[in-house]
mmCIF file of C-alpha atoms in Angstrom:
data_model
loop_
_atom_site.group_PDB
_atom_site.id
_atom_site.type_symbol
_atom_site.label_atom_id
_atom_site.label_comp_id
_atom_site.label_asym_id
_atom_site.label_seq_id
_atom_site.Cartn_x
_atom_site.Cartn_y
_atom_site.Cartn_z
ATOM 1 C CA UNK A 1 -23.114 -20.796 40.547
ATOM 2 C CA UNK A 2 -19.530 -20.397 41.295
ATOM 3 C CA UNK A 3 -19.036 -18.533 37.677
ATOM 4 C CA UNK A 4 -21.558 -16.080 39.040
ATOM 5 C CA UNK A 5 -19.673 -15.595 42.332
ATOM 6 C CA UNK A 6 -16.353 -15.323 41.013
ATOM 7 C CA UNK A 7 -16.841 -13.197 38.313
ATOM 8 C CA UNK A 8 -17.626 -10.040 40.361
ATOM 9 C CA UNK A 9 -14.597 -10.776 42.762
ATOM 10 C CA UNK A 10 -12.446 -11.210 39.354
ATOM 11 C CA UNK A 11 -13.592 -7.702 38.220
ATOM 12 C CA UNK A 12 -12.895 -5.780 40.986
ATOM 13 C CA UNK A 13 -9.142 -7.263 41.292
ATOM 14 C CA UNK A 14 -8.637 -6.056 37.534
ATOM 15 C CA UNK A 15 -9.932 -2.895 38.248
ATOM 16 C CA UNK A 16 -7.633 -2.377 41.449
ATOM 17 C CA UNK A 17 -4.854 -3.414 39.329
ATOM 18 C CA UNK A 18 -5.567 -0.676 36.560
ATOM 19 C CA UNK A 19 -5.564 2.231 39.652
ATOM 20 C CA UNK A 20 -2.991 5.229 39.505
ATOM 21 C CA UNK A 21 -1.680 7.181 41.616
ATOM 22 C CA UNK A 22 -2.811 11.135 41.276
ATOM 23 C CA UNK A 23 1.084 11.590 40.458
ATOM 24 C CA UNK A 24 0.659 8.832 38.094
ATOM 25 C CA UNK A 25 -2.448 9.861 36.038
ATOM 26 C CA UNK A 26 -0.669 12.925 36.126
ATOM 27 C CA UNK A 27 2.359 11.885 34.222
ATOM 28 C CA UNK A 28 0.628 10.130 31.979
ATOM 29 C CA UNK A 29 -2.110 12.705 30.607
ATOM 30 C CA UNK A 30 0.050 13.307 28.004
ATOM 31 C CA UNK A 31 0.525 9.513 26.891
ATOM 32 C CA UNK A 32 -2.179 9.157 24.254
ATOM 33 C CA UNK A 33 -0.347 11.183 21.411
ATOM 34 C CA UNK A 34 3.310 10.042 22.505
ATOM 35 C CA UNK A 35 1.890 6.676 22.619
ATOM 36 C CA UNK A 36 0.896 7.252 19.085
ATOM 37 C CA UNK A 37 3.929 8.928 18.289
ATOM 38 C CA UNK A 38 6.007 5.961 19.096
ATOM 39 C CA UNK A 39 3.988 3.283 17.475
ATOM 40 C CA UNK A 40 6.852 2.970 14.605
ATOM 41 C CA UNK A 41 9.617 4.615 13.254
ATOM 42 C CA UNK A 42 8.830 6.355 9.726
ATOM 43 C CA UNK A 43 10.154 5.423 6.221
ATOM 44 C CA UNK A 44 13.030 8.102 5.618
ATOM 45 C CA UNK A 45 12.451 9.380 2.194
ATOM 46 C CA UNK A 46 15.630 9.092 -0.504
ATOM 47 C CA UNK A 47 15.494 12.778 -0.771
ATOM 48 C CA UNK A 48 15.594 13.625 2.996
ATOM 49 C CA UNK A 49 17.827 15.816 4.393
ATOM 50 C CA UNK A 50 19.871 14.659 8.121
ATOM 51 C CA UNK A 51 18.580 17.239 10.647
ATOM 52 C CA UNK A 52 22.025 18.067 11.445
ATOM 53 C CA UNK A 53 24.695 17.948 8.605
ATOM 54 C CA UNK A 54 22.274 18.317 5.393
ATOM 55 C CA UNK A 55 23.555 14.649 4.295
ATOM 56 C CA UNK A 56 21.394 12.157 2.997
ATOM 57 C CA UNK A 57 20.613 10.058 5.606
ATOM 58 C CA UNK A 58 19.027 7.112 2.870
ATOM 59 C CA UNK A 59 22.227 6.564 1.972
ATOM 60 C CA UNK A 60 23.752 4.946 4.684
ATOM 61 C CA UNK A 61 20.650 3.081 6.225
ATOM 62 C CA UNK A 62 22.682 0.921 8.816
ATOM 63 C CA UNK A 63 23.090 3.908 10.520
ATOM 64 C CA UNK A 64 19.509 5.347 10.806
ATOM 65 C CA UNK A 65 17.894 7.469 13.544
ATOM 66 C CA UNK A 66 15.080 9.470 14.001
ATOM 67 C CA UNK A 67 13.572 12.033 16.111
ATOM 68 C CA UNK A 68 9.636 12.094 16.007
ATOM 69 C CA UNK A 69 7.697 14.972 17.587
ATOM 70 C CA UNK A 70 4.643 15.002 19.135
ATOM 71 C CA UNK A 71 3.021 16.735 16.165
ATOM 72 C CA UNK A 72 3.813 13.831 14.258
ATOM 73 C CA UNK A 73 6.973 15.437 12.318
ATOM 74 C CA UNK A 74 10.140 13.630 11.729
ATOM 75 C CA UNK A 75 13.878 14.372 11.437
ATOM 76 C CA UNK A 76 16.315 12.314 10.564
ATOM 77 C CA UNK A 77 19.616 11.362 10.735
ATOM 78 C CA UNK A 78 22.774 9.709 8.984
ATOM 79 C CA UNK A 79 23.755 8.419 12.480
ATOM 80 C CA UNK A 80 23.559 8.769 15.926
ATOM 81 C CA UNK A 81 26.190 11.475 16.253
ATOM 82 C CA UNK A 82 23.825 13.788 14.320
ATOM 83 C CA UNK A 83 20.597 12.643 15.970
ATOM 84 C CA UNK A 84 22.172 13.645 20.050
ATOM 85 C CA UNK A 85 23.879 17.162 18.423
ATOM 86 C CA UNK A 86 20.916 17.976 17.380
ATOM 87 C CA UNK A 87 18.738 16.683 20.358
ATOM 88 C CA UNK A 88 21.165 18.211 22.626
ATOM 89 C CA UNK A 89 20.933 21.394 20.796
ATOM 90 C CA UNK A 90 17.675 21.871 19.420
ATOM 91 C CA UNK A 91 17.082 25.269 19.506
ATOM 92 C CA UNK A 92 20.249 25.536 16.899
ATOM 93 C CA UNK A 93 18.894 22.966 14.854
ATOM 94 C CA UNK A 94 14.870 23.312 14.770
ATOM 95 C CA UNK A 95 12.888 26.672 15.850
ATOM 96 C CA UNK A 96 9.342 24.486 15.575
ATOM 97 C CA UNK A 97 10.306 22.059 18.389
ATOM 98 C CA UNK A 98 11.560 22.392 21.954
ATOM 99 C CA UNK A 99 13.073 19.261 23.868
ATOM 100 C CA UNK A 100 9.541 18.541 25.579
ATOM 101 C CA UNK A 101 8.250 18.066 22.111
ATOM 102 C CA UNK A 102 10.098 14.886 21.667
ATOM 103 C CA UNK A 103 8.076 12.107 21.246
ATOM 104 C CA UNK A 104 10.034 9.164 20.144
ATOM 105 C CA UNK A 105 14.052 8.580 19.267
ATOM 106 C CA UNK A 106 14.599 5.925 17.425
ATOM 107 C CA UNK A 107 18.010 3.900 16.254
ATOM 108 C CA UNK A 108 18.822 1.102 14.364
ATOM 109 C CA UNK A 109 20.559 -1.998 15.841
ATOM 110 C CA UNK A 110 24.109 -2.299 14.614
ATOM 111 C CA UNK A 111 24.360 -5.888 13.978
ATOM 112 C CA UNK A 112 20.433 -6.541 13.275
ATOM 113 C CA UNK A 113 19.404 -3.565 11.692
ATOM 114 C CA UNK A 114 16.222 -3.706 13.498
ATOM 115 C CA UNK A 115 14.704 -0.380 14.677
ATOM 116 C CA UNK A 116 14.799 0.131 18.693
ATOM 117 C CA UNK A 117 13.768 3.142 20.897
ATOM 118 C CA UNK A 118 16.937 5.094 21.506
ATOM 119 C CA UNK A 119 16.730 4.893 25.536
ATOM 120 C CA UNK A 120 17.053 1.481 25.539
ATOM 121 C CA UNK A 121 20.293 0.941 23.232
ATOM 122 C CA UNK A 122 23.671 0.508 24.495
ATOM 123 C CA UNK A 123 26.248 2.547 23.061
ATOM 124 C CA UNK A 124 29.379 2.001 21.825
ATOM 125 C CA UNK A 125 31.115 5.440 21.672
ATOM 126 C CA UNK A 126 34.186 6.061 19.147
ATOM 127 C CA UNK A 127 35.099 2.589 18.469
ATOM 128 C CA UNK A 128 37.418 1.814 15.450
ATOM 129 C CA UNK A 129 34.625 1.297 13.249
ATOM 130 C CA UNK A 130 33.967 4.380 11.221
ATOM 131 C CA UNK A 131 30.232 5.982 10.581
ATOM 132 C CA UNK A 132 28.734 8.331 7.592
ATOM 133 C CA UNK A 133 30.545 11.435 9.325
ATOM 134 C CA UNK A 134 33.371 9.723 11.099
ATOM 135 C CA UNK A 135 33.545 8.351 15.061
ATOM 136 C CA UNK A 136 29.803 7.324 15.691
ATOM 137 C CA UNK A 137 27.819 6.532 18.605
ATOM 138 C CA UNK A 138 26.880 2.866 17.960
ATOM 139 C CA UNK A 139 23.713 1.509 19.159
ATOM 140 C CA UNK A 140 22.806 -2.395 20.317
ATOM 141 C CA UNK A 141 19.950 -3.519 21.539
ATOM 142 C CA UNK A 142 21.742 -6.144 23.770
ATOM 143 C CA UNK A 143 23.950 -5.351 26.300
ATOM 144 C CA UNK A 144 26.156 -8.312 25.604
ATOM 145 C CA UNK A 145 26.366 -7.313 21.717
ATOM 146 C CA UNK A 146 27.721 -4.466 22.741
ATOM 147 C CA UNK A 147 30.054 -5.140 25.042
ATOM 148 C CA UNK A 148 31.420 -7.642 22.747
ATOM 149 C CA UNK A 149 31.484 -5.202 20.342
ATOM 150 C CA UNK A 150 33.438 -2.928 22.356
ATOM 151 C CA UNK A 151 36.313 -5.104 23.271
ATOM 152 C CA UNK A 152 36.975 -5.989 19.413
ATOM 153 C CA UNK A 153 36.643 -2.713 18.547
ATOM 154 C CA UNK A 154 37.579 -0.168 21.791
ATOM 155 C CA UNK A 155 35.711 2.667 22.639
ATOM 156 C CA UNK A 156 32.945 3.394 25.744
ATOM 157 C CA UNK A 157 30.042 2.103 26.431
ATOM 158 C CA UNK A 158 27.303 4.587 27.505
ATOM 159 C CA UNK A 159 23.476 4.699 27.826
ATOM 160 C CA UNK A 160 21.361 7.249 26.703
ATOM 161 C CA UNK A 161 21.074 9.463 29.194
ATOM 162 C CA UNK A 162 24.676 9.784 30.014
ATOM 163 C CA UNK A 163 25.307 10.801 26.639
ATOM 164 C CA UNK A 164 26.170 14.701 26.933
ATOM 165 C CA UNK A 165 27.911 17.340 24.741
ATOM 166 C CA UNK A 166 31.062 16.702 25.907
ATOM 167 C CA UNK A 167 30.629 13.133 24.447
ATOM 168 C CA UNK A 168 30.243 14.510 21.153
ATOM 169 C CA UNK A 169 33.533 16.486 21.180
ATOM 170 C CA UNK A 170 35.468 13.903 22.256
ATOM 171 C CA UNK A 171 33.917 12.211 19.191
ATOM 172 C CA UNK A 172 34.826 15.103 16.661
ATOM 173 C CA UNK A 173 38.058 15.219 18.209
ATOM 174 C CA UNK A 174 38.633 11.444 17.007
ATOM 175 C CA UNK A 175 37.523 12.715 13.566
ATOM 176 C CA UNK A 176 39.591 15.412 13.486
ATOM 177 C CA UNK A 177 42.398 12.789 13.750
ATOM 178 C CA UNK A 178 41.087 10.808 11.849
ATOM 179 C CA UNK A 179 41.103 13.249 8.874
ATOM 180 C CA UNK A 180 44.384 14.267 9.460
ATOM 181 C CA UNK A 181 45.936 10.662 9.315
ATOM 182 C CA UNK A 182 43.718 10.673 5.941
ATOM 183 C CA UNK A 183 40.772 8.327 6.291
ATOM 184 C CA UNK A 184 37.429 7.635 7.373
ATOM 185 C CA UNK A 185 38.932 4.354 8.830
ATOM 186 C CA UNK A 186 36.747 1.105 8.975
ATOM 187 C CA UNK A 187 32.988 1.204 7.515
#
């Protein structure tokens, strides 16, 4: 008898639980296909172009990223520098996709590999350790891994959303360096 009593009381707690907001159901109409979208990061084919500097982002997989659309389309990247030019500046890059068409950005750990959705990595931003294309933006998925990181190896940290254009120069201004010293430095 209690079962039968508490069941109905159990149900209708759930159920007030599950409620949104108008603002909520809103801003999440949309969360189906980006849901979808972001299930996993996709296999980036040997013969792939990067989305930004033609290179061939298979051959330097510690450094993988990805952009996925919500059409289900990918571009890649042989690192992280690429991946924000080109998210920063899409309408250079890609005439099919505008910034609100962005599903999913994914990165790969530095030290595990692992794939992680970009917004949630820490960067470590023109360190001493050298990427496919010079200074990189280097993502952890722990906070603490990258700090560590950062005070063997200098740089900034930053999180995704602070990192800008101006970022990026600062970056190719290392490289620039870099190149003139005559090295790609530490890989």
């Amino acid at each position: 008898m209690l079962k039968v009593f508490l069941l109905p009381i159990l149900m209708i707690g759930l159920q007030a639980g599950c409620a949104t907001s108008p603002e909520q159901a809103r801003q999440g109409a949309s969360q189906p296909a980006k849901a979808a979208a972001k299930s996993s990061p996709q296999i980036i084919a040997d013969e792939t172009s990067c989305g930004k500097c033609g290179m061939l982002p298979a051959k330097y997989p510690q450094w993988h990223s990805q952009i996925i659309f919500t059409d289900g389309s990918m571009v890649p990247f042989d690192g992280c520098k690429c991946m924000f030019s080109f998210l920063l500046g899409m309408a250079q890059y890609d005439k099919q996709h505008a910034r609100t068409d962005v599903a999913a950005v994914w990165v790969k750990d530095f030290l595990s590999g692992e794939w992680l959705v970009a917004d949630s990595a820490h960067f470590v931003v023109g360190s001493d350790v050298m990427g496919p294309m010079g200074k990189e933006l280097i993502p952890f998925a722990e906070r603490l891994a990258a700090v560590k990181f950062q005070l063997e190896h200098g740089g900034s940290l930053e999180q995704f959303d602070k990192i800008t254009t101006e970022t990026l120069l600062a970056l190719s201004k290392g490289h620039m360096k870099m190149e003139m010293k005559g090295g790609h430095g530490k890989m």
